[in-house]
mmCIF file of C-alpha atoms in Angstrom:
data_model
loop_
_atom_site.group_PDB
_atom_site.id
_atom_site.type_symbol
_atom_site.label_atom_id
_atom_site.label_comp_id
_atom_site.label_asym_id
_atom_site.label_seq_id
_atom_site.Cartn_x
_atom_site.Cartn_y
_atom_site.Cartn_z
ATOM 1 C CA UNK I 320 12.110 7.353 -9.756
ATOM 2 C CA UNK I 321 12.779 9.539 -12.785
ATOM 3 C CA UNK I 322 10.005 10.677 -15.083
ATOM 4 C CA UNK I 323 9.561 8.730 -18.281
ATOM 5 C CA UNK I 324 10.710 10.516 -21.439
ATOM 6 C CA UNK I 325 8.196 11.781 -23.971
ATOM 7 C CA UNK I 326 8.635 14.187 -26.899
ATOM 8 C CA UNK I 327 7.612 17.699 -25.935
ATOM 9 C CA UNK I 328 5.322 18.102 -28.902
ATOM 10 C CA UNK I 329 3.798 16.198 -31.782
ATOM 11 C CA UNK I 330 1.570 17.624 -34.484
ATOM 12 C CA UNK I 331 -0.529 16.372 -37.342
ATOM 13 C CA UNK I 332 -3.277 17.380 -39.722
ATOM 14 C CA UNK I 333 -6.878 16.285 -39.332
ATOM 15 C CA UNK I 334 -7.332 12.713 -40.473
ATOM 16 C CA UNK I 335 -3.665 11.834 -40.110
ATOM 17 C CA UNK I 336 -2.139 9.432 -37.610
ATOM 18 C CA UNK I 337 0.409 10.404 -34.993
ATOM 19 C CA UNK I 338 2.457 8.386 -32.528
ATOM 20 C CA UNK I 339 3.743 9.498 -29.149
ATOM 21 C CA UNK I 340 6.621 7.611 -27.585
ATOM 22 C CA UNK I 341 7.270 7.005 -23.894
ATOM 23 C CA UNK I 342 10.749 5.788 -22.990
ATOM 24 C CA UNK I 343 11.619 4.319 -19.636
ATOM 25 C CA UNK I 344 13.930 1.636 -18.358
ATOM 26 C CA UNK I 345 13.989 -2.072 -17.697
ATOM 27 C CA UNK I 346 12.767 -1.259 -14.177
ATOM 28 C CA UNK I 347 9.535 0.412 -15.239
ATOM 29 C CA UNK I 348 8.217 0.334 -18.823
ATOM 30 C CA UNK I 349 10.246 -2.728 -19.714
ATOM 31 C CA UNK I 350 9.430 -4.605 -16.536
ATOM 32 C CA UNK I 351 5.647 -4.692 -16.540
ATOM 33 C CA UNK I 352 2.767 -4.633 -19.011
ATOM 34 C CA UNK I 353 1.306 -1.794 -16.968
ATOM 35 C CA UNK I 354 1.694 1.235 -19.200
ATOM 36 C CA UNK I 355 -1.178 3.707 -19.227
ATOM 37 C CA UNK I 356 -1.916 6.852 -21.211
ATOM 38 C CA UNK I 357 -3.850 9.952 -20.119
ATOM 39 C CA UNK I 358 -5.263 12.855 -22.102
ATOM 40 C CA UNK I 359 -5.531 16.264 -20.459
ATOM 41 C CA UNK I 360 -7.263 19.241 -21.998
ATOM 42 C CA UNK I 361 -6.244 22.692 -20.680
ATOM 43 C CA UNK I 362 -7.639 23.324 -17.215
ATOM 44 C CA UNK I 363 -9.203 19.882 -17.022
ATOM 45 C CA UNK I 364 -8.447 16.674 -15.177
ATOM 46 C CA UNK I 365 -6.526 13.871 -16.897
ATOM 47 C CA UNK I 366 -8.578 11.112 -18.481
ATOM 48 C CA UNK I 367 -7.453 7.511 -18.824
ATOM 49 C CA UNK I 368 -7.217 6.592 -22.521
ATOM 50 C CA UNK I 369 -5.186 3.359 -22.503
ATOM 51 C CA UNK I 370 -4.324 0.936 -19.722
ATOM 52 C CA UNK I 371 -2.149 -2.180 -19.481
ATOM 53 C CA UNK I 372 -0.264 -1.138 -22.635
ATOM 54 C CA UNK I 373 -3.033 -1.580 -25.173
ATOM 55 C CA UNK I 374 -6.459 -1.749 -23.531
ATOM 56 C CA UNK I 375 -9.083 0.950 -23.968
ATOM 57 C CA UNK I 376 -11.520 1.815 -21.179
ATOM 58 C CA UNK I 377 -15.172 1.708 -22.074
ATOM 59 C CA UNK I 378 -16.154 4.800 -24.041
ATOM 60 C CA UNK I 379 -12.708 5.610 -25.417
ATOM 61 C CA UNK I 380 -12.578 5.791 -29.189
ATOM 62 C CA UNK I 381 -10.871 2.959 -31.061
ATOM 63 C CA UNK I 382 -8.828 5.657 -32.798
ATOM 64 C CA UNK I 383 -6.548 5.373 -29.771
ATOM 65 C CA UNK I 384 -4.202 2.413 -29.582
ATOM 66 C CA UNK I 385 -1.187 1.502 -27.494
ATOM 67 C CA UNK I 386 1.809 -0.755 -27.842
ATOM 68 C CA UNK I 387 5.149 -1.489 -26.238
ATOM 69 C CA UNK I 388 8.529 -2.710 -27.351
ATOM 70 C CA UNK I 389 11.254 -3.175 -24.805
ATOM 71 C CA UNK I 390 11.575 -0.044 -22.683
ATOM 72 C CA UNK I 391 9.489 2.140 -24.992
ATOM 73 C CA UNK I 392 5.724 2.390 -25.137
ATOM 74 C CA UNK I 393 3.741 4.186 -27.804
ATOM 75 C CA UNK I 394 0.341 5.781 -28.180
ATOM 76 C CA UNK I 395 -1.072 6.092 -31.682
ATOM 77 C CA UNK I 396 -3.965 8.365 -32.517
ATOM 78 C CA UNK I 397 -5.463 7.647 -35.919
ATOM 79 C CA UNK I 398 -7.894 9.842 -37.804
ATOM 80 C CA UNK I 399 -6.708 12.895 -35.884
ATOM 81 C CA UNK I 400 -9.519 15.230 -34.820
ATOM 82 C CA UNK I 401 -9.586 18.729 -33.386
ATOM 83 C CA UNK I 402 -10.688 17.362 -30.007
ATOM 84 C CA UNK I 403 -7.464 15.356 -29.799
ATOM 85 C CA UNK I 404 -5.488 18.553 -29.282
ATOM 86 C CA UNK I 405 -4.352 18.203 -25.680
ATOM 87 C CA UNK I 406 -1.497 17.129 -23.458
ATOM 88 C CA UNK I 407 -0.816 13.408 -23.214
ATOM 89 C CA UNK I 408 0.986 11.644 -20.398
ATOM 90 C CA UNK I 409 2.152 8.070 -20.147
ATOM 91 C CA UNK I 410 2.375 6.265 -16.855
ATOM 92 C CA UNK I 411 4.203 3.142 -15.805
ATOM 93 C CA UNK I 412 3.805 1.006 -12.739
ATOM 94 C CA UNK I 413 6.914 0.329 -10.684
ATOM 95 C CA UNK I 414 5.215 -0.372 -7.326
ATOM 96 C CA UNK I 415 4.078 3.211 -7.709
ATOM 97 C CA UNK I 416 2.988 4.958 -10.886
ATOM 98 C CA UNK I 417 5.637 7.092 -12.571
ATOM 99 C CA UNK I 418 4.435 9.535 -15.205
ATOM 100 C CA UNK I 419 6.027 10.717 -18.400
ATOM 101 C CA UNK I 420 7.147 14.257 -19.098
ATOM 102 C CA UNK I 421 4.091 14.951 -21.228
ATOM 103 C CA UNK I 422 3.509 15.625 -24.929
ATOM 104 C CA UNK I 423 1.525 18.477 -26.384
ATOM 105 C CA UNK I 424 -0.440 17.315 -29.403
ATOM 106 C CA UNK I 425 -1.336 20.009 -31.902
ATOM 107 C CA UNK I 426 -3.862 19.498 -34.671
ATOM 108 C CA UNK I 427 -2.756 21.684 -37.566
ATOM 109 C CA UNK W 1046 -21.575 7.627 -12.458
ATOM 110 C CA UNK W 1047 -18.264 7.804 -10.650
ATOM 111 C CA UNK W 1048 -17.596 11.237 -9.186
ATOM 112 C CA UNK W 1049 -14.664 12.557 -7.214
ATOM 113 C CA UNK W 1050 -14.911 16.091 -5.871
ATOM 114 C CA UNK W 1051 -11.944 17.741 -4.172
ATOM 115 C CA UNK W 1052 -12.062 20.692 -1.814
ATOM 116 C CA UNK W 1053 -9.870 22.481 0.678
ATOM 117 C CA UNK W 1054 -7.290 24.134 -1.550
ATOM 118 C CA UNK W 1055 -6.215 27.719 -1.171
ATOM 119 C CA UNK W 1056 -3.391 30.119 -0.419
ATOM 120 C CA UNK W 1057 -1.139 29.247 2.507
ATOM 121 C CA UNK W 1058 2.151 30.649 3.761
ATOM 122 C CA UNK W 1059 5.345 28.591 3.701
ATOM 123 C CA UNK W 1060 5.446 26.369 6.756
ATOM 124 C CA UNK W 1061 1.677 26.349 7.027
ATOM 125 C CA UNK W 1062 -0.845 23.521 6.862
ATOM 126 C CA UNK W 1063 -3.830 22.620 4.752
ATOM 127 C CA UNK W 1064 -6.226 19.679 4.630
ATOM 128 C CA UNK W 1065 -7.644 18.530 1.336
ATOM 129 C CA UNK W 1066 -10.793 16.454 1.061
ATOM 130 C CA UNK W 1067 -12.205 14.306 -1.725
ATOM 131 C CA UNK W 1068 -15.840 13.220 -1.726
ATOM 132 C CA UNK W 1069 -16.458 10.044 -3.696
ATOM 133 C CA UNK W 1070 -19.726 8.774 -5.138
ATOM 134 C CA UNK W 1071 -21.028 6.387 -7.763
ATOM 135 C CA UNK W 1072 -18.948 3.394 -6.679
ATOM 136 C CA UNK W 1073 -18.161 1.325 -3.594
ATOM 137 C CA UNK W 1074 -15.450 3.533 -2.128
ATOM 138 C CA UNK W 1075 -14.260 0.966 0.387
ATOM 139 C CA UNK W 1076 -13.316 -1.467 -2.407
ATOM 140 C CA UNK W 1077 -10.584 0.687 -3.939
ATOM 141 C CA UNK W 1078 -7.134 2.002 -3.249
ATOM 142 C CA UNK W 1079 -7.160 5.790 -3.636
ATOM 143 C CA UNK W 1080 -4.425 8.250 -4.553
ATOM 144 C CA UNK W 1081 -3.508 11.909 -4.615
ATOM 145 C CA UNK W 1082 -1.722 13.143 -7.734
ATOM 146 C CA UNK W 1083 -0.467 16.700 -8.160
ATOM 147 C CA UNK W 1084 0.501 18.958 -11.021
ATOM 148 C CA UNK W 1085 2.590 22.077 -10.522
ATOM 149 C CA UNK W 1086 1.660 25.029 -12.754
ATOM 150 C CA UNK W 1087 2.739 24.295 -16.317
ATOM 151 C CA UNK W 1088 4.355 21.014 -15.277
ATOM 152 C CA UNK W 1089 3.633 17.306 -15.498
ATOM 153 C CA UNK W 1090 1.834 14.881 -13.234
ATOM 154 C CA UNK W 1091 3.341 13.554 -10.016
ATOM 155 C CA UNK W 1092 1.883 10.798 -7.849
ATOM 156 C CA UNK W 1093 1.896 11.947 -4.217
ATOM 157 C CA UNK W 1094 0.407 9.247 -2.017
ATOM 158 C CA UNK W 1095 -1.998 6.334 -1.923
ATOM 159 C CA UNK W 1096 -3.946 4.387 0.664
ATOM 160 C CA UNK W 1097 -5.299 0.869 0.822
ATOM 161 C CA UNK W 1098 -8.994 0.102 1.016
ATOM 162 C CA UNK W 1099 -9.034 -0.231 4.808
ATOM 163 C CA UNK W 1100 -6.384 2.409 5.451
ATOM 164 C CA UNK W 1101 -3.872 -0.129 6.735
ATOM 165 C CA UNK W 1102 -1.235 0.672 4.106
ATOM 166 C CA UNK W 1103 -0.114 4.104 2.973
ATOM 167 C CA UNK W 1104 2.667 5.111 0.613
ATOM 168 C CA UNK W 1105 4.199 8.483 -0.209
ATOM 169 C CA UNK W 1106 6.557 10.051 -2.723
ATOM 170 C CA UNK W 1107 9.865 10.820 -1.009
ATOM 171 C CA UNK W 1108 9.435 14.600 -1.242
ATOM 172 C CA UNK W 1109 6.381 14.627 1.048
ATOM 173 C CA UNK W 1110 7.269 11.882 3.532
ATOM 174 C CA UNK W 1111 6.974 13.127 7.086
ATOM 175 C CA UNK W 1112 4.998 16.208 6.019
ATOM 176 C CA UNK W 1113 1.859 14.845 4.325
ATOM 177 C CA UNK W 1114 -0.590 12.284 5.685
ATOM 178 C CA UNK W 1115 -3.190 10.491 3.596
ATOM 179 C CA UNK W 1116 -6.286 9.095 5.274
ATOM 180 C CA UNK W 1117 -9.800 7.980 4.459
ATOM 181 C CA UNK W 1118 -13.216 7.584 6.054
ATOM 182 C CA UNK W 1119 -15.088 4.794 4.309
ATOM 183 C CA UNK W 1120 -18.277 5.585 6.217
ATOM 184 C CA UNK W 1121 -18.233 9.049 4.675
ATOM 185 C CA UNK W 1122 -16.859 7.954 1.284
ATOM 186 C CA UNK W 1123 -14.096 10.487 1.723
ATOM 187 C CA UNK W 1124 -10.367 10.743 1.127
ATOM 188 C CA UNK W 1125 -8.110 13.276 2.821
ATOM 189 C CA UNK W 1126 -4.637 14.732 2.533
ATOM 190 C CA UNK W 1127 -3.228 16.568 5.534
ATOM 191 C CA UNK W 1128 -0.361 18.752 4.367
ATOM 192 C CA UNK W 1129 2.006 20.244 6.941
ATOM 193 C CA UNK W 1130 5.227 22.239 6.677
ATOM 194 C CA UNK W 1131 4.235 23.351 3.226
ATOM 195 C CA UNK W 1132 6.872 24.633 0.821
ATOM 196 C CA UNK W 1133 6.701 26.734 -2.315
ATOM 197 C CA UNK W 1134 7.414 23.619 -4.361
ATOM 198 C CA UNK W 1135 4.193 22.052 -3.080
ATOM 199 C CA UNK W 1136 2.230 24.600 -5.108
ATOM 200 C CA UNK W 1137 0.108 22.565 -7.504
ATOM 201 C CA UNK W 1138 -3.315 21.374 -8.462
ATOM 202 C CA UNK W 1139 -4.033 18.317 -6.343
ATOM 203 C CA UNK W 1140 -6.172 15.602 -7.894
ATOM 204 C CA UNK W 1141 -7.946 12.802 -6.107
ATOM 205 C CA UNK W 1142 -7.806 9.649 -8.220
ATOM 206 C CA UNK W 1143 -9.173 6.146 -7.978
ATOM 207 C CA UNK W 1144 -6.619 3.405 -8.399
ATOM 208 C CA UNK W 1145 -7.625 0.730 -10.877
ATOM 209 C CA UNK W 1146 -8.109 -2.826 -9.665
ATOM 210 C CA UNK W 1147 -4.526 -3.660 -10.636
ATOM 211 C CA UNK W 1148 -3.212 -0.518 -8.970
ATOM 212 C CA UNK W 1149 -1.240 0.196 -12.097
ATOM 213 C CA UNK W 1150 -3.206 3.218 -13.298
ATOM 214 C CA UNK W 1151 -5.859 5.739 -12.304
ATOM 215 C CA UNK W 1152 -9.222 5.173 -13.898
ATOM 216 C CA UNK W 1153 -11.130 8.136 -12.480
ATOM 217 C CA UNK W 1154 -9.972 11.608 -11.476
ATOM 218 C CA UNK W 1155 -11.507 14.544 -9.687
ATOM 219 C CA UNK W 1156 -11.441 18.054 -11.109
ATOM 220 C CA UNK W 1157 -8.601 19.101 -8.811
ATOM 221 C CA UNK W 1158 -8.065 21.742 -6.142
ATOM 222 C CA UNK W 1159 -5.329 24.383 -6.297
ATOM 223 C CA UNK W 1160 -2.883 24.758 -3.446
ATOM 224 C CA UNK W 1161 -0.677 27.837 -3.546
ATOM 225 C CA UNK W 1162 2.165 28.167 -1.053
ATOM 226 C CA UNK W 1163 3.403 31.734 -0.984
ATOM 227 C CA UNK W 1164 4.117 34.554 1.419
#
């Protein structure tokens, strides 16, 4: 299984919205509504932010939203805040979970 | 509060062995699949292995098959990863993670333990 493709970096100013893409194939992202998104601050463990394409776990801000179209999933962060600066990984279920290449989000 | 605490990492020579442990609390451990996920320095996440609630099913990424063994002790609320024939490319932070009910994502993660394979 190959890693899903994400942009290496995305940046935005405080208050702006950004979108991170996650491109897979018809065997992973396109096959199931099981895309998840994780945020990872430097030196910390990943944290689940979105599951099953667009669902937020309890306690996750509604500034985070997810969607999917065909073989590409997206994570949108609205009202960008300094604490959002981190690495973000998508994941897709294919009988196992395959992760994306990761995107570094910078808040300008 | 769900907690996962890994231990057992360290420096090991190529070809050596190491056993990682993960102590779980705050949930009914025996009700969940559990996984190990690793992250090489400066790299992305890679799922390594998972194990069914009763230990009857185990799955591994191809690169560790035959070298790593995942196991669990539900009486001790603990997850393990026995790593043999270690290679430099196994160097990573190893995270213990709880599989969600659907098995399609990981809803809780430990803080990780660093394994360094080097001579």
